[in-house]
């Protein structure tokens, strides 16, 4: 008997796989906080890797926006920030994954924007409230196509860059990450059983800033590709 839902459930959210007609269905979107020292410093903090563990927040898959879209300026903020990030797409389930085995759980890579209501995040920090309304809102996860690791090979370094209206605002290298991809997968998989379809946004380098309606953002990660979005009213 077919299930009688009281309304039609949402279609699975899925990301195109570069050079194919296939789609990567999103299960969860994990985001790493403060994973580049220069960004931690610009946010007024620091990271001591010997004393601290990485931390995470999540975005709902429905916050996904495909590459090339227009992003409506969100409600309840006057300080919408871009955060350009390297993205890892998990293709194989696992818990307590070792650093050595981590690469075997990667389906591919992408790049993405962790769009942030920075004013609401600052208020949440002041009040010791969770970050959800600052980070996990509609259209807040703009993600490029995914390139299969079979095509790209393992990626551990390379330029990560972001331009607004043709002006470079963020420029760093993936090898500046405080916790590299293998370390993140090892750590995150002690907290969650990673599943195919899980996305990890690995944190942003320094140079975050505000955008306004009509601004055009172009992001780039070497070996992965480009990401383009226009902010609209
Ligand atoms: Mn971020």
PDB file of C-alpha atoms in Angstrom, residues 104-227:
ATOM      1  CA  UNK A 104      38.626   5.932   1.419  1.00  0.00           C
ATOM      2  CA  UNK A 105      35.455   7.562   2.760  1.00  0.00           C
ATOM      3  CA  UNK A 106      35.660  10.559   0.422  1.00  0.00           C
ATOM      4  CA  UNK A 107      33.475  10.505  -2.683  1.00  0.00           C
ATOM      5  CA  UNK A 108      34.707  13.827  -3.949  1.00  0.00           C
ATOM      6  CA  UNK A 109      35.259  17.512  -3.394  1.00  0.00           C
ATOM      7  CA  UNK A 110      33.578  20.829  -3.990  1.00  0.00           C
ATOM      8  CA  UNK A 111      33.713  24.389  -2.839  1.00  0.00           C
ATOM      9  CA  UNK A 112      31.034  26.356  -1.089  1.00  0.00           C
ATOM     10  CA  UNK A 113      29.876  29.459   0.695  1.00  0.00           C
ATOM     11  CA  UNK A 114      28.879  29.293   4.351  1.00  0.00           C
ATOM     12  CA  UNK A 115      26.678  32.403   4.275  1.00  0.00           C
ATOM     13  CA  UNK A 116      26.332  33.909   7.743  1.00  0.00           C
ATOM     14  CA  UNK A 117      24.114  36.472   9.484  1.00  0.00           C
ATOM     15  CA  UNK A 118      27.148  37.887  11.300  1.00  0.00           C
ATOM     16  CA  UNK A 119      25.156  40.282  13.476  1.00  0.00           C
ATOM     17  CA  UNK A 120      22.958  37.457  14.746  1.00  0.00           C
ATOM     18  CA  UNK A 121      26.014  35.255  15.296  1.00  0.00           C
ATOM     19  CA  UNK A 122      27.652  37.990  17.404  1.00  0.00           C
ATOM     20  CA  UNK A 123      24.478  38.317  19.472  1.00  0.00           C
ATOM     21  CA  UNK A 124      24.289  34.529  19.899  1.00  0.00           C
ATOM     22  CA  UNK A 125      27.897  34.450  21.117  1.00  0.00           C
ATOM     23  CA  UNK A 126      27.183  37.264  23.615  1.00  0.00           C
ATOM     24  CA  UNK A 127      24.118  35.460  24.955  1.00  0.00           C
ATOM     25  CA  UNK A 128      25.653  31.955  24.851  1.00  0.00           C
ATOM     26  CA  UNK A 129      22.893  30.950  22.462  1.00  0.00           C
ATOM     27  CA  UNK A 130      23.251  28.409  19.642  1.00  0.00           C
ATOM     28  CA  UNK A 131      24.284  29.631  16.183  1.00  0.00           C
ATOM     29  CA  UNK A 132      21.436  28.123  14.164  1.00  0.00           C
ATOM     30  CA  UNK A 133      19.656  31.327  13.150  1.00  0.00           C
ATOM     31  CA  UNK A 134      23.005  32.865  12.169  1.00  0.00           C
ATOM     32  CA  UNK A 135      24.226  29.902  10.130  1.00  0.00           C
ATOM     33  CA  UNK A 136      21.402  27.541   9.215  1.00  0.00           C
ATOM     34  CA  UNK A 137      18.834  29.509   7.261  1.00  0.00           C
ATOM     35  CA  UNK A 138      17.312  29.239   3.789  1.00  0.00           C
ATOM     36  CA  UNK A 139      19.808  29.623   0.905  1.00  0.00           C
ATOM     37  CA  UNK A 140      22.783  29.746   3.298  1.00  0.00           C
ATOM     38  CA  UNK A 141      24.764  26.818   1.818  1.00  0.00           C
ATOM     39  CA  UNK A 142      25.849  27.595  -1.728  1.00  0.00           C
ATOM     40  CA  UNK A 143      27.709  24.587  -3.114  1.00  0.00           C
ATOM     41  CA  UNK A 144      29.564  23.926  -6.355  1.00  0.00           C
ATOM     42  CA  UNK A 145      29.293  20.743  -8.384  1.00  0.00           C
ATOM     43  CA  UNK A 146      31.160  17.849  -6.801  1.00  0.00           C
ATOM     44  CA  UNK A 147      34.228  16.490  -8.532  1.00  0.00           C
ATOM     45  CA  UNK A 148      34.765  12.790  -7.875  1.00  0.00           C
ATOM     46  CA  UNK A 149      38.053  11.953  -6.160  1.00  0.00           C
ATOM     47  CA  UNK A 150      38.565   9.371  -8.901  1.00  0.00           C
ATOM     48  CA  UNK A 151      38.891  12.347 -11.243  1.00  0.00           C
ATOM     49  CA  UNK A 152      40.626  14.935  -9.026  1.00  0.00           C
ATOM     50  CA  UNK A 153      42.879  12.695  -6.954  1.00  0.00           C
ATOM     51  CA  UNK A 154      43.320  13.432  -3.243  1.00  0.00           C
ATOM     52  CA  UNK A 155      43.421  17.181  -2.541  1.00  0.00           C
ATOM     53  CA  UNK A 156      45.447  18.431   0.445  1.00  0.00           C
ATOM     54  CA  UNK A 157      46.629  21.841  -0.735  1.00  0.00           C
ATOM     55  CA  UNK A 158      45.942  24.532  -3.290  1.00  0.00           C
ATOM     56  CA  UNK A 159      44.654  28.066  -3.536  1.00  0.00           C
ATOM     57  CA  UNK A 160      41.254  28.964  -2.072  1.00  0.00           C
ATOM     58  CA  UNK A 161      40.022  32.355  -3.175  1.00  0.00           C
ATOM     59  CA  UNK A 162      36.959  34.600  -3.236  1.00  0.00           C
ATOM     60  CA  UNK A 163      36.171  37.760  -5.190  1.00  0.00           C
ATOM     61  CA  UNK A 164      33.324  40.223  -4.738  1.00  0.00           C
ATOM     62  CA  UNK A 165      32.563  42.258  -7.866  1.00  0.00           C
ATOM     63  CA  UNK A 166      35.974  41.312  -9.295  1.00  0.00           C
ATOM     64  CA  UNK A 167      37.961  42.304  -6.200  1.00  0.00           C
ATOM     65  CA  UNK A 168      39.859  39.590  -4.282  1.00  0.00           C
ATOM     66  CA  UNK A 169      38.670  39.451  -0.660  1.00  0.00           C
ATOM     67  CA  UNK A 170      39.843  36.023   0.486  1.00  0.00           C
ATOM     68  CA  UNK A 171      43.015  34.266  -0.639  1.00  0.00           C
ATOM     69  CA  UNK A 172      44.718  31.419   1.172  1.00  0.00           C
ATOM     70  CA  UNK A 173      45.841  27.827   0.719  1.00  0.00           C
ATOM     71  CA  UNK A 174      44.105  24.662   1.884  1.00  0.00           C
ATOM     72  CA  UNK A 175      47.350  23.719   3.640  1.00  0.00           C
ATOM     73  CA  UNK A 176      46.655  26.549   6.119  1.00  0.00           C
ATOM     74  CA  UNK A 177      43.797  24.579   7.656  1.00  0.00           C
ATOM     75  CA  UNK A 178      44.394  23.999  11.380  1.00  0.00           C
ATOM     76  CA  UNK A 179      42.827  20.532  11.153  1.00  0.00           C
ATOM     77  CA  UNK A 180      43.339  18.920   7.737  1.00  0.00           C
ATOM     78  CA  UNK A 181      40.690  16.802   6.022  1.00  0.00           C
ATOM     79  CA  UNK A 182      41.975  13.485   7.420  1.00  0.00           C
ATOM     80  CA  UNK A 183      42.019  14.896  10.951  1.00  0.00           C
ATOM     81  CA  UNK A 184      38.508  16.299  10.567  1.00  0.00           C
ATOM     82  CA  UNK A 185      37.114  12.991   9.292  1.00  0.00           C
ATOM     83  CA  UNK A 186      38.821  11.124  12.139  1.00  0.00           C
ATOM     84  CA  UNK A 187      37.449  13.540  14.748  1.00  0.00           C
ATOM     85  CA  UNK A 188      33.950  14.032  13.319  1.00  0.00           C
ATOM     86  CA  UNK A 189      33.509  10.257  12.961  1.00  0.00           C
ATOM     87  CA  UNK A 190      33.954   9.860  16.735  1.00  0.00           C
ATOM     88  CA  UNK A 191      30.859  12.048  17.190  1.00  0.00           C
ATOM     89  CA  UNK A 192      28.689  10.853  14.300  1.00  0.00           C
ATOM     90  CA  UNK A 193      28.615   7.756  12.130  1.00  0.00           C
ATOM     91  CA  UNK A 194      29.420   9.384   8.811  1.00  0.00           C
ATOM     92  CA  UNK A 195      27.058   8.427   6.019  1.00  0.00           C
ATOM     93  CA  UNK A 196      27.146   8.596   2.242  1.00  0.00           C
ATOM     94  CA  UNK A 197      25.680  11.991   1.380  1.00  0.00           C
ATOM     95  CA  UNK A 198      27.306  13.806   4.281  1.00  0.00           C
ATOM     96  CA  UNK A 199      28.944  17.087   3.308  1.00  0.00           C
ATOM     97  CA  UNK A 200      31.731  18.687   5.313  1.00  0.00           C
ATOM     98  CA  UNK A 201      32.400  22.404   4.872  1.00  0.00           C
ATOM     99  CA  UNK A 202      35.950  22.681   6.189  1.00  0.00           C
ATOM    100  CA  UNK A 203      36.066  26.292   7.406  1.00  0.00           C
ATOM    101  CA  UNK A 204      36.963  29.642   5.917  1.00  0.00           C
ATOM    102  CA  UNK A 205      40.241  31.535   5.631  1.00  0.00           C
ATOM    103  CA  UNK A 206      40.638  35.197   6.615  1.00  0.00           C
ATOM    104  CA  UNK A 207      39.030  38.085   4.769  1.00  0.00           C
ATOM    105  CA  UNK A 208      35.355  37.444   5.513  1.00  0.00           C
ATOM    106  CA  UNK A 209      33.097  40.418   4.959  1.00  0.00           C
ATOM    107  CA  UNK A 210      29.679  41.746   4.125  1.00  0.00           C
ATOM    108  CA  UNK A 211      27.821  41.664   0.823  1.00  0.00           C
ATOM    109  CA  UNK A 212      24.852  43.674  -0.434  1.00  0.00           C
ATOM    110  CA  UNK A 213      22.138  43.103  -3.012  1.00  0.00           C
ATOM    111  CA  UNK A 214      23.579  43.250  -6.569  1.00  0.00           C
ATOM    112  CA  UNK A 215      27.000  42.001  -5.403  1.00  0.00           C
ATOM    113  CA  UNK A 216      28.457  39.153  -7.403  1.00  0.00           C
ATOM    114  CA  UNK A 217      30.567  36.553  -5.576  1.00  0.00           C
ATOM    115  CA  UNK A 218      32.995  34.244  -7.344  1.00  0.00           C
ATOM    116  CA  UNK A 219      34.782  31.558  -5.347  1.00  0.00           C
ATOM    117  CA  UNK A 220      37.563  29.266  -6.477  1.00  0.00           C
ATOM    118  CA  UNK A 221      39.464  26.278  -5.120  1.00  0.00           C
ATOM    119  CA  UNK A 222      42.341  24.909  -7.160  1.00  0.00           C
ATOM    120  CA  UNK A 223      41.632  21.470  -8.568  1.00  0.00           C
ATOM    121  CA  UNK A 224      37.954  21.722  -7.641  1.00  0.00           C
ATOM    122  CA  UNK A 225      36.467  24.565  -9.614  1.00  0.00           C
ATOM    123  CA  UNK A 226      34.526  27.768  -9.421  1.00  0.00           C
ATOM    124  CA  UNK A 227      31.408  28.956  -7.672  1.00  0.00           C
TER     125      UNK A 227
END
